[in-house]
Amino acid sequence: MGSNKNNDSEFQGAGSKLGLEIWCVENLRLVSVPQSSHGKFFSGSAYVVLHSALLKSGALQHDIHYWLGKDANEVDSALASDKTLELDAALGSQSVQYKEVQGQETGKFLSYFKPCIIPVEGVYSSGQVKLKGPAYETRLLTCKGDRVVHVKEVPFSRSSLNHRDVFILDTSSKIFQFSGCNSSIQERAKALEVVQYIKEHKHKGDCEVATIEDGKFVGDAEVGEFWNFFGGYAPIPRDPPSAQQQPISEAVKMFWITLQGKFTQTGSGRLKRSMLESNKCYMLDGDIQIFVWMGRITSITERKTSISAAENFLRAQERPVNTHLAFLTEGTETAIFKSYFDDWPQTVEPKLYEEGREKVAAMFKQTGYDVEELPDEDDTPHIDCNGTLKVWRVNNGKLSPVPVVDQRKLYSGDCYTVQYIYSANGREERLFYIWLGNKSSTEDRADAISLTSVIVDSTKAEPVVAQIVENKEPSQFFMIFQTLVIFKGGMGSRYKSMIAEKGIDDETYDDKKSALFRIQGTNRDNMQAVQVDLVSRSLNSSYCYILKAEGSIFTWLGNRSTTRDHDLLYGMLDLINPTWQPILVREGSEPDVFWDALGGKTEYPKEKEIKRFIEDPHLFVCTLIEDAVSQPSHLKVKEIFSYTQDDLTTEDVLVLDCYTEIFVWVGHNSAVKSMQEALSIGLAFLKKDILGETLSMDIPIYVVKEGHEPPFFTCFFEWDALKANMLGNSFERKLAILKGQTQKLEAPLRNSPIVHSKETTPTGLRRPSPIPNGLRRSSPTPNGLGRPSPTPNGSRKPSPVPNGLTRRKSLDSYTSPTFSKSEFSNVNSRRFSSPPVPRMIPSVSSPDFRGADNTPVSASSSTGVETLPSKDSGPKQELVNYPYDRVKINSNDPVRDIDITKREAYLSEEEFEEKFSMSKRAFYQLPRWKQNKVKMALHLF
């Protein structure tokens, strides 16, 4: 790339703030479009649009679009194209660029201007003065699209109407929506969003709204009023047959674009990454999607020539108007572009994420905090983890209840169904996990899914279901168990039969066998012991281990393990066997008998597996075609950009891809009616790998039913519980909201009886935690972590029961009946779920704060200080205001003794709104991850 000194002065500082920046070509130069005019496009002008977003990884993502009105002249259009390249160069050639043509805009572009853009006739003028017209101009608009809406003004005539589209008649006093009989529910609902937009922006909210259905006109005054605008009712002619779409060519072609703008074909079909050279530009012809790829060491002149040649190619080929053109600089390739190549290398560098965390830790230290390890964002539970737990093992086609004393012990050769009941929003919620052991049989896996599906589908409570595979468990799974041991081997009959047939030794753990356990977790309420291979290469310097061998018990502390890891080690010893008296061994000082038990000393890892940086979630609408699991190409998938809760339409099934887990959201009025169908969509989505993420087929798949969304799903949205509690189809709901009649469609709240345990009160609410942090009471250690209290002789007290938990004797001896798949269909869900197994662990659901004198302060006590309503709580007390320059991370004159996790709270209301473009109250209503993204961009996190 050449120097950027010739870049347009309008681009100075471009991309430094999040959101949209827009320029328009006026008199052969770019002028900035004020924010008040964003979304208003003139059909005779050409625009450059920059969208900047902060990813969860901490990186800025820039997308540049140049929009060409249908009446824009060639000179302005060419200038917009050239300026797009200049803007990319000013941003370090790290953006993706798109060509947008009026009426055929991409979904990504339209997502910036929800609900729509309505192009205006004429040419943009930066100095124009808005003059009030003599009268309101009546317009007829057509709306196309069920996800993003293309709005177009059509002649105000009856002949413009048809049966397949939705129309809006905008008059001075009333807005009419006319829905063609062949239009979809989703299209009608989306058109209502446009009606709402017109009402608010054109009529200042002061006008009536009427909805007209095609073919229904008898006895309705509003229908008669609508047709009077067209001179009276007359039948609409039958729609002509839809033009047959040209079949999409599967023969992908790639061309090298010479310096003279000529094309030389270099490949077709499945392509190789080696075909792209950094000193050249190429065009990839994917039929309905055209890409121009520009090597990183090509000049702006070469790139302009290539883009011009590609546009001429489209015109010469007479490609359909909906053919989209995108421009990629080497290193910014999209997932769709990469999908045309067989060997595109994985360029993910998780080291960058770890380096970012190290920098944040260094910033903490500069502020006076000694931080050894930053907490992971995922370690914060979104639900109460002190509910009721019940576990079944799959055994020979049936679900057999696991005794209470053993339900925190899972075996790799078995499959389990876990039911978890907890309280949320004053009602009882159910969460089912289907846990598939790594060594379990195919038959047990199929039975686990089908048996759980029968339970779930017969339960009125619409529980959330998750299919998880050993070693890919989500952190929340471990949190609801709190303590868990995963053993090798299995207890089920199919596992025993399988190893007998294969002549394999039974490695199921018992007290007589040697075993090695890796200890992991975050605290005493989230710790696990996982049995690993009895060899030295299973060790890792970043963990602690328990080795049981020939009557001796060793505890091994890796050199890179932390005091937290050591505390977990002590806790797990009590859980596995409280009578053990271990021999403490530190890495590097192992006796020979230790290595002999592991078959000799060999090389082993020193560091934990590096975490991939946090991915931003993506939302997709999915349509399952028969046999989509074995043929993932039969699953239709479409991404929804800049998604919101409103995109969860009741007629559809959507997948929220969070990279480490996916959620299959099932609408009430969708065609999917069973849990297994929803899981099939999730598996087909993973196989399709639409984003080219090389997703593991073993990542957790959650099935979430509309109206029963759990907090660990809603945290990805700005969630409105009232919208989630409505009945009717998408159109009926939007209409009720528009007319302020939502109460007519509100579903009655479920009155599920709350399961009472030793810890619950008659109201179903849990008693406050007996200690300030809400964790189980334990004796403090020098490092501040809990540890079992020592006995007078210095050993740790053994737990009252083998698994280290205290329970009532009556529950210990309780066993449930065993059900088969056929019997489940006749079992009432209440009978199935009772009697429950209460968790005798103090609750963390009630917050416990301390005042300045360190005395406990009840969450309900009044202090006279206003508390901001917040998903992330916000500041709990009045704070001294400091200027932004003193509270930001890279300040030259930083304020001392402030809460560095809440830097933004010290800003005055005025400066806060200036920096954040929103009030503090609105900011603290955002999900935490969105708060952190905004704070990172402002150097406050």
PDB file of N, CA and C in Angstrom, residues 768-850:
ATOM      1  N   PRO A 768     -31.941 -15.393  53.150  1.00  0.00           N
ATOM      2  CA  PRO A 768     -30.672 -14.737  52.826  1.00  0.00           C
ATOM      3  C   PRO A 768     -29.495 -15.608  53.212  1.00  0.00           C
ATOM      4  N   SER A 769     -28.434 -15.448  52.466  1.00  0.00           N
ATOM      5  CA  SER A 769     -27.215 -16.192  52.754  1.00  0.00           C
ATOM      6  C   SER A 769     -26.669 -15.777  54.104  1.00  0.00           C
ATOM      7  N   PRO A 770     -26.173 -16.746  54.884  1.00  0.00           N
ATOM      8  CA  PRO A 770     -25.696 -16.401  56.216  1.00  0.00           C
ATOM      9  C   PRO A 770     -24.371 -15.680  56.236  1.00  0.00           C
ATOM     10  N   ILE A 771     -23.677 -15.577  55.080  1.00  0.00           N
ATOM     11  CA  ILE A 771     -22.402 -14.875  55.042  1.00  0.00           C
ATOM     12  C   ILE A 771     -22.425 -13.852  53.936  1.00  0.00           C
ATOM     13  N   PRO A 772     -21.600 -12.807  54.035  1.00  0.00           N
ATOM     14  CA  PRO A 772     -21.707 -11.662  53.123  1.00  0.00           C
ATOM     15  C   PRO A 772     -21.597 -12.014  51.667  1.00  0.00           C
ATOM     16  N   ASN A 773     -20.728 -12.952  51.285  1.00  0.00           N
ATOM     17  CA  ASN A 773     -20.557 -13.208  49.852  1.00  0.00           C
ATOM     18  C   ASN A 773     -21.509 -14.239  49.320  1.00  0.00           C
ATOM     19  N   GLY A 774     -22.384 -14.765  50.156  1.00  0.00           N
ATOM     20  CA  GLY A 774     -23.387 -15.692  49.675  1.00  0.00           C
ATOM     21  C   GLY A 774     -22.867 -17.085  49.439  1.00  0.00           C
ATOM     22  N   LEU A 775     -21.607 -17.354  49.748  1.00  0.00           N
ATOM     23  CA  LEU A 775     -21.054 -18.686  49.553  1.00  0.00           C
ATOM     24  C   LEU A 775     -21.216 -19.487  50.832  1.00  0.00           C
ATOM     25  N   ARG A 776     -20.947 -20.782  50.734  1.00  0.00           N
ATOM     26  CA  ARG A 776     -21.064 -21.608  51.938  1.00  0.00           C
ATOM     27  C   ARG A 776     -20.047 -21.170  52.978  1.00  0.00           C
ATOM     28  N   ARG A 777     -20.465 -21.253  54.229  1.00  0.00           N
ATOM     29  CA  ARG A 777     -19.569 -20.812  55.306  1.00  0.00           C
ATOM     30  C   ARG A 777     -18.404 -21.778  55.435  1.00  0.00           C
ATOM     31  N   SER A 778     -17.213 -21.231  55.504  1.00  0.00           N
ATOM     32  CA  SER A 778     -16.027 -22.038  55.749  1.00  0.00           C
ATOM     33  C   SER A 778     -15.011 -21.167  56.450  1.00  0.00           C
ATOM     34  N   SER A 779     -14.040 -21.805  57.050  1.00  0.00           N
ATOM     35  CA  SER A 779     -13.034 -21.045  57.779  1.00  0.00           C
ATOM     36  C   SER A 779     -12.143 -20.317  56.810  1.00  0.00           C
ATOM     37  N   PRO A 780     -11.839 -19.056  57.086  1.00  0.00           N
ATOM     38  CA  PRO A 780     -10.970 -18.318  56.175  1.00  0.00           C
ATOM     39  C   PRO A 780      -9.553 -18.840  56.247  1.00  0.00           C
ATOM     40  N   THR A 781      -8.872 -18.740  55.116  1.00  0.00           N
ATOM     41  CA  THR A 781      -7.477 -19.120  55.031  1.00  0.00           C
ATOM     42  C   THR A 781      -6.672 -17.862  54.797  1.00  0.00           C
ATOM     43  N   PRO A 782      -5.362 -17.954  54.913  1.00  0.00           N
ATOM     44  CA  PRO A 782      -4.558 -16.758  54.666  1.00  0.00           C
ATOM     45  C   PRO A 782      -4.794 -16.130  53.318  1.00  0.00           C
ATOM     46  N   ASN A 783      -5.179 -16.938  52.340  1.00  0.00           N
ATOM     47  CA  ASN A 783      -5.418 -16.379  51.008  1.00  0.00           C
ATOM     48  C   ASN A 783      -6.841 -15.908  50.825  1.00  0.00           C
ATOM     49  N   GLY A 784      -7.629 -16.022  51.874  1.00  0.00           N
ATOM     50  CA  GLY A 784      -8.998 -15.522  51.786  1.00  0.00           C
ATOM     51  C   GLY A 784      -9.984 -16.504  51.238  1.00  0.00           C
ATOM     52  N   LEU A 785      -9.542 -17.712  50.906  1.00  0.00           N
ATOM     53  CA  LEU A 785     -10.445 -18.711  50.369  1.00  0.00           C
ATOM     54  C   LEU A 785     -10.868 -19.673  51.462  1.00  0.00           C
ATOM     55  N   GLY A 786     -12.012 -20.306  51.275  1.00  0.00           N
ATOM     56  CA  GLY A 786     -12.508 -21.228  52.269  1.00  0.00           C
ATOM     57  C   GLY A 786     -11.713 -22.512  52.309  1.00  0.00           C
ATOM     58  N   ARG A 787     -11.576 -23.097  53.484  1.00  0.00           N
ATOM     59  CA  ARG A 787     -10.902 -24.387  53.632  1.00  0.00           C
ATOM     60  C   ARG A 787     -11.549 -25.092  54.815  1.00  0.00           C
ATOM     61  N   PRO A 788     -11.657 -26.406  54.761  1.00  0.00           N
ATOM     62  CA  PRO A 788     -12.255 -27.105  55.896  1.00  0.00           C
ATOM     63  C   PRO A 788     -11.520 -26.795  57.193  1.00  0.00           C
ATOM     64  N   SER A 789     -12.262 -26.643  58.261  1.00  0.00           N
ATOM     65  CA  SER A 789     -11.664 -26.329  59.551  1.00  0.00           C
ATOM     66  C   SER A 789     -10.836 -27.499  60.041  1.00  0.00           C
ATOM     67  N   PRO A 790      -9.628 -27.241  60.543  1.00  0.00           N
ATOM     68  CA  PRO A 790      -8.796 -28.333  61.025  1.00  0.00           C
ATOM     69  C   PRO A 790      -9.281 -28.841  62.369  1.00  0.00           C
ATOM     70  N   THR A 791      -9.041 -30.100  62.624  1.00  0.00           N
ATOM     71  CA  THR A 791      -9.339 -30.699  63.915  1.00  0.00           C
ATOM     72  C   THR A 791      -8.145 -30.455  64.820  1.00  0.00           C
ATOM     73  N   PRO A 792      -8.287 -30.761  66.109  1.00  0.00           N
ATOM     74  CA  PRO A 792      -7.152 -30.513  67.018  1.00  0.00           C
ATOM     75  C   PRO A 792      -5.867 -31.180  66.604  1.00  0.00           C
ATOM     76  N   ASN A 793      -5.968 -32.333  65.944  1.00  0.00           N
ATOM     77  CA  ASN A 793      -4.729 -32.996  65.534  1.00  0.00           C
ATOM     78  C   ASN A 793      -4.184 -32.484  64.209  1.00  0.00           C
ATOM     79  N   GLY A 794      -4.842 -31.478  63.667  1.00  0.00           N
ATOM     80  CA  GLY A 794      -4.318 -30.853  62.451  1.00  0.00           C
ATOM     81  C   GLY A 794      -4.889 -31.373  61.164  1.00  0.00           C
ATOM     82  N   SER A 795      -5.654 -32.455  61.207  1.00  0.00           N
ATOM     83  CA  SER A 795      -6.247 -32.977  59.974  1.00  0.00           C
ATOM     84  C   SER A 795      -7.573 -32.294  59.725  1.00  0.00           C
ATOM     85  N   ARG A 796      -8.050 -32.362  58.473  1.00  0.00           N
ATOM     86  CA  ARG A 796      -9.342 -31.763  58.147  1.00  0.00           C
ATOM     87  C   ARG A 796     -10.468 -32.646  58.642  1.00  0.00           C
ATOM     88  N   LYS A 797     -11.540 -32.020  59.061  1.00  0.00           N
ATOM     89  CA  LYS A 797     -12.684 -32.790  59.530  1.00  0.00           C
ATOM     90  C   LYS A 797     -13.305 -33.573  58.390  1.00  0.00           C
ATOM     91  N   PRO A 798     -13.598 -34.855  58.591  1.00  0.00           N
ATOM     92  CA  PRO A 798     -14.295 -35.592  57.541  1.00  0.00           C
ATOM     93  C   PRO A 798     -15.728 -35.103  57.426  1.00  0.00           C
ATOM     94  N   SER A 799     -16.254 -35.154  56.223  1.00  0.00           N
ATOM     95  CA  SER A 799     -17.634 -34.736  56.004  1.00  0.00           C
ATOM     96  C   SER A 799     -18.575 -35.764  56.606  1.00  0.00           C
ATOM     97  N   PRO A 800     -19.792 -35.337  56.960  1.00  0.00           N
ATOM     98  CA  PRO A 800     -20.737 -36.266  57.574  1.00  0.00           C
ATOM     99  C   PRO A 800     -21.124 -37.406  56.657  1.00  0.00           C
ATOM    100  N   VAL A 801     -21.124 -37.172  55.333  1.00  0.00           N
ATOM    101  CA  VAL A 801     -21.452 -38.231  54.387  1.00  0.00           C
ATOM    102  C   VAL A 801     -20.339 -38.306  53.361  1.00  0.00           C
ATOM    103  N   PRO A 802     -20.231 -39.436  52.641  1.00  0.00           N
ATOM    104  CA  PRO A 802     -19.089 -39.619  51.747  1.00  0.00           C
ATOM    105  C   PRO A 802     -18.894 -38.531  50.726  1.00  0.00           C
ATOM    106  N   ASN A 803     -19.949 -37.895  50.236  1.00  0.00           N
ATOM    107  CA  ASN A 803     -19.754 -36.882  49.207  1.00  0.00           C
ATOM    108  C   ASN A 803     -19.547 -35.488  49.783  1.00  0.00           C
ATOM    109  N   GLY A 804     -19.412 -35.397  51.073  1.00  0.00           N
ATOM    110  CA  GLY A 804     -19.057 -34.116  51.669  1.00  0.00           C
ATOM    111  C   GLY A 804     -20.198 -33.152  51.848  1.00  0.00           C
ATOM    112  N   LEU A 805     -21.452 -33.578  51.651  1.00  0.00           N
ATOM    113  CA  LEU A 805     -22.598 -32.686  51.805  1.00  0.00           C
ATOM    114  C   LEU A 805     -23.464 -33.181  52.956  1.00  0.00           C
ATOM    115  N   THR A 806     -24.189 -32.303  53.574  1.00  0.00           N
ATOM    116  CA  THR A 806     -25.066 -32.672  54.683  1.00  0.00           C
ATOM    117  C   THR A 806     -26.486 -32.797  54.176  1.00  0.00           C
ATOM    118  N   ARG A 807     -27.117 -33.927  54.419  1.00  0.00           N
ATOM    119  CA  ARG A 807     -28.490 -34.123  53.976  1.00  0.00           C
ATOM    120  C   ARG A 807     -29.291 -34.809  55.069  1.00  0.00           C
ATOM    121  N   ARG A 808     -30.602 -34.704  54.977  1.00  0.00           N
ATOM    122  CA  ARG A 808     -31.458 -35.414  55.929  1.00  0.00           C
ATOM    123  C   ARG A 808     -31.427 -36.907  55.634  1.00  0.00           C
ATOM    124  N   LYS A 809     -31.507 -37.691  56.677  1.00  0.00           N
ATOM    125  CA  LYS A 809     -31.419 -39.137  56.510  1.00  0.00           C
ATOM    126  C   LYS A 809     -32.553 -39.655  55.644  1.00  0.00           C
ATOM    127  N   SER A 810     -33.743 -39.081  55.789  1.00  0.00           N
ATOM    128  CA  SER A 810     -34.887 -39.550  55.009  1.00  0.00           C
ATOM    129  C   SER A 810     -34.645 -39.402  53.527  1.00  0.00           C
ATOM    130  N   LEU A 811     -33.895 -38.363  53.120  1.00  0.00           N
ATOM    131  CA  LEU A 811     -33.606 -38.168  51.701  1.00  0.00           C
ATOM    132  C   LEU A 811     -32.508 -39.095  51.236  1.00  0.00           C
ATOM    133  N   ASP A 812     -31.558 -39.396  52.125  1.00  0.00           N
ATOM    134  CA  ASP A 812     -30.478 -40.298  51.743  1.00  0.00           C
ATOM    135  C   ASP A 812     -31.016 -41.672  51.370  1.00  0.00           C
ATOM    136  N   SER A 813     -32.054 -42.087  52.047  1.00  0.00           N
ATOM    137  CA  SER A 813     -32.566 -43.431  51.809  1.00  0.00           C
ATOM    138  C   SER A 813     -33.634 -43.467  50.739  1.00  0.00           C
ATOM    139  N   TYR A 814     -33.960 -42.292  50.163  1.00  0.00           N
ATOM    140  CA  TYR A 814     -35.036 -42.239  49.166  1.00  0.00           C
ATOM    141  C   TYR A 814     -34.584 -42.772  47.814  1.00  0.00           C
ATOM    142  N   THR A 815     -35.383 -43.604  47.183  1.00  0.00           N
ATOM    143  CA  THR A 815     -35.138 -44.054  45.808  1.00  0.00           C
ATOM    144  C   THR A 815     -36.416 -43.878  45.016  1.00  0.00           C
ATOM    145  N   SER A 816     -36.271 -43.479  43.741  1.00  0.00           N
ATOM    146  CA  SER A 816     -37.430 -43.258  42.871  1.00  0.00           C
ATOM    147  C   SER A 816     -37.694 -44.484  42.026  1.00  0.00           C
ATOM    148  N   PRO A 817     -38.900 -44.629  41.518  1.00  0.00           N
ATOM    149  CA  PRO A 817     -39.177 -45.740  40.608  1.00  0.00           C
ATOM    150  C   PRO A 817     -38.433 -45.552  39.304  1.00  0.00           C
ATOM    151  N   THR A 818     -38.174 -46.640  38.622  1.00  0.00           N
ATOM    152  CA  THR A 818     -37.508 -46.625  37.318  1.00  0.00           C
ATOM    153  C   THR A 818     -38.553 -46.631  36.222  1.00  0.00           C
ATOM    154  N   PHE A 819     -38.411 -45.737  35.233  1.00  0.00           N
ATOM    155  CA  PHE A 819     -39.374 -45.622  34.148  1.00  0.00           C
ATOM    156  C   PHE A 819     -38.737 -46.025  32.832  1.00  0.00           C
ATOM    157  N   SER A 820     -39.498 -46.640  31.982  1.00  0.00           N
ATOM    158  CA  SER A 820     -39.055 -46.901  30.617  1.00  0.00           C
ATOM    159  C   SER A 820     -39.681 -45.861  29.718  1.00  0.00           C
ATOM    160  N   LYS A 821     -39.249 -45.849  28.458  1.00  0.00           N
ATOM    161  CA  LYS A 821     -39.759 -44.854  27.509  1.00  0.00           C
ATOM    162  C   LYS A 821     -41.259 -44.986  27.319  1.00  0.00           C
ATOM    163  N   SER A 822     -41.754 -46.215  27.236  1.00  0.00           N
ATOM    164  CA  SER A 822     -43.181 -46.417  26.985  1.00  0.00           C
ATOM    165  C   SER A 822     -44.024 -45.992  28.179  1.00  0.00           C
ATOM    166  N   GLU A 823     -43.454 -46.150  29.392  1.00  0.00           N
ATOM    167  CA  GLU A 823     -44.214 -45.790  30.583  1.00  0.00           C
ATOM    168  C   GLU A 823     -44.294 -44.287  30.787  1.00  0.00           C
ATOM    169  N   PHE A 824     -43.327 -43.532  30.229  1.00  0.00           N
ATOM    170  CA  PHE A 824     -43.304 -42.090  30.465  1.00  0.00           C
ATOM    171  C   PHE A 824     -44.527 -41.397  29.906  1.00  0.00           C
ATOM    172  N   SER A 825     -45.047 -41.903  28.791  1.00  0.00           N
ATOM    173  CA  SER A 825     -46.165 -41.212  28.147  1.00  0.00           C
ATOM    174  C   SER A 825     -47.391 -41.189  29.042  1.00  0.00           C
ATOM    175  N   ASN A 826     -47.458 -42.110  30.030  1.00  0.00           N
ATOM    176  CA  ASN A 826     -48.613 -42.155  30.914  1.00  0.00           C
ATOM    177  C   ASN A 826     -48.336 -41.571  32.287  1.00  0.00           C
ATOM    178  N   VAL A 827     -47.172 -40.972  32.440  1.00  0.00           N
ATOM    179  CA  VAL A 827     -46.785 -40.456  33.745  1.00  0.00           C
ATOM    180  C   VAL A 827     -47.004 -38.951  33.783  1.00  0.00           C
ATOM    181  N   ASN A 828     -47.703 -38.488  34.778  1.00  0.00           N
ATOM    182  CA  ASN A 828     -47.880 -37.052  34.952  1.00  0.00           C
ATOM    183  C   ASN A 828     -46.562 -36.415  35.346  1.00  0.00           C
ATOM    184  N   SER A 829     -46.311 -35.229  34.788  1.00  0.00           N
ATOM    185  CA  SER A 829     -45.019 -34.591  35.043  1.00  0.00           C
ATOM    186  C   SER A 829     -44.812 -34.302  36.524  1.00  0.00           C
ATOM    187  N   ARG A 830     -45.865 -34.059  37.269  1.00  0.00           N
ATOM    188  CA  ARG A 830     -45.728 -33.777  38.691  1.00  0.00           C
ATOM    189  C   ARG A 830     -45.260 -35.032  39.424  1.00  0.00           C
ATOM    190  N   ARG A 831     -45.793 -36.171  39.002  1.00  0.00           N
ATOM    191  CA  ARG A 831     -45.366 -37.415  39.643  1.00  0.00           C
ATOM    192  C   ARG A 831     -43.894 -37.662  39.359  1.00  0.00           C
ATOM    193  N   PHE A 832     -43.489 -37.319  38.148  1.00  0.00           N
ATOM    194  CA  PHE A 832     -42.093 -37.547  37.769  1.00  0.00           C
ATOM    195  C   PHE A 832     -41.133 -36.710  38.590  1.00  0.00           C
ATOM    196  N   SER A 833     -41.494 -35.468  38.819  1.00  0.00           N
ATOM    197  CA  SER A 833     -40.542 -34.553  39.429  1.00  0.00           C
ATOM    198  C   SER A 833     -40.601 -34.544  40.950  1.00  0.00           C
ATOM    199  N   SER A 834     -41.471 -35.341  41.560  1.00  0.00           N
ATOM    200  CA  SER A 834     -41.539 -35.335  43.002  1.00  0.00           C
ATOM    201  C   SER A 834     -41.406 -36.757  43.525  1.00  0.00           C
ATOM    202  N   PRO A 835     -40.915 -36.984  44.733  1.00  0.00           N
ATOM    203  CA  PRO A 835     -40.396 -35.945  45.613  1.00  0.00           C
ATOM    204  C   PRO A 835     -39.033 -35.467  45.166  1.00  0.00           C
ATOM    205  N   PRO A 836     -38.748 -34.190  45.352  1.00  0.00           N
ATOM    206  CA  PRO A 836     -37.469 -33.653  44.900  1.00  0.00           C
ATOM    207  C   PRO A 836     -36.352 -33.966  45.865  1.00  0.00           C
ATOM    208  N   VAL A 837     -35.146 -33.673  45.400  1.00  0.00           N
ATOM    209  CA  VAL A 837     -33.971 -33.840  46.244  1.00  0.00           C
ATOM    210  C   VAL A 837     -33.425 -32.451  46.559  1.00  0.00           C
ATOM    211  N   PRO A 838     -33.736 -31.889  47.721  1.00  0.00           N
ATOM    212  CA  PRO A 838     -33.258 -30.533  48.024  1.00  0.00           C
ATOM    213  C   PRO A 838     -31.749 -30.491  48.163  1.00  0.00           C
ATOM    214  N   ARG A 839     -31.182 -29.336  47.838  1.00  0.00           N
ATOM    215  CA  ARG A 839     -29.748 -29.106  47.979  1.00  0.00           C
ATOM    216  C   ARG A 839     -29.520 -28.378  49.301  1.00  0.00           C
ATOM    217  N   MET A 840     -28.896 -29.042  50.251  1.00  0.00           N
ATOM    218  CA  MET A 840     -28.708 -28.436  51.565  1.00  0.00           C
ATOM    219  C   MET A 840     -27.481 -27.545  51.591  1.00  0.00           C
ATOM    220  N   ILE A 841     -27.528 -26.467  50.817  1.00  0.00           N
ATOM    221  CA  ILE A 841     -26.413 -25.528  50.725  1.00  0.00           C
ATOM    222  C   ILE A 841     -26.996 -24.131  50.859  1.00  0.00           C
ATOM    223  N   PRO A 842     -26.392 -23.246  51.645  1.00  0.00           N
ATOM    224  CA  PRO A 842     -26.941 -21.891  51.803  1.00  0.00           C
ATOM    225  C   PRO A 842     -27.154 -21.210  50.471  1.00  0.00           C
ATOM    226  N   SER A 843     -28.186 -20.388  50.393  1.00  0.00           N
ATOM    227  CA  SER A 843     -28.556 -19.719  49.142  1.00  0.00           C
ATOM    228  C   SER A 843     -27.667 -18.526  48.864  1.00  0.00           C
ATOM    229  N   VAL A 844     -27.492 -18.230  47.581  1.00  0.00           N
ATOM    230  CA  VAL A 844     -26.791 -17.010  47.181  1.00  0.00           C
ATOM    231  C   VAL A 844     -27.726 -16.068  46.458  1.00  0.00           C
ATOM    232  N   SER A 845     -29.030 -16.360  46.523  1.00  0.00           N
ATOM    233  CA  SER A 845     -29.967 -15.555  45.738  1.00  0.00           C
ATOM    234  C   SER A 845     -30.263 -14.208  46.362  1.00  0.00           C
ATOM    235  N   SER A 846     -30.055 -14.055  47.658  1.00  0.00           N
ATOM    236  CA  SER A 846     -30.327 -12.778  48.307  1.00  0.00           C
ATOM    237  C   SER A 846     -29.033 -12.023  48.505  1.00  0.00           C
ATOM    238  N   PRO A 847     -28.912 -10.799  47.962  1.00  0.00           N
ATOM    239  CA  PRO A 847     -27.671 -10.052  48.101  1.00  0.00           C
ATOM    240  C   PRO A 847     -27.433  -9.618  49.540  1.00  0.00           C
ATOM    241  N   ASP A 848     -26.176  -9.499  49.907  1.00  0.00           N
ATOM    242  CA  ASP A 848     -25.814  -9.098  51.243  1.00  0.00           C
ATOM    243  C   ASP A 848     -24.710  -8.055  51.137  1.00  0.00           C
ATOM    244  N   PHE A 849     -24.997  -6.814  51.475  1.00  0.00           N
ATOM    245  CA  PHE A 849     -24.029  -5.748  51.351  1.00  0.00           C
ATOM    246  C   PHE A 849     -23.506  -5.349  52.735  1.00  0.00           C
ATOM    247  N   ARG A 850     -22.345  -4.694  52.729  1.00  0.00           N
ATOM    248  CA  ARG A 850     -21.800  -4.185  53.975  1.00  0.00           C
ATOM    249  C   ARG A 850     -21.630  -2.682  53.867  1.00  0.00           C
TER     250      ARG A 850
END
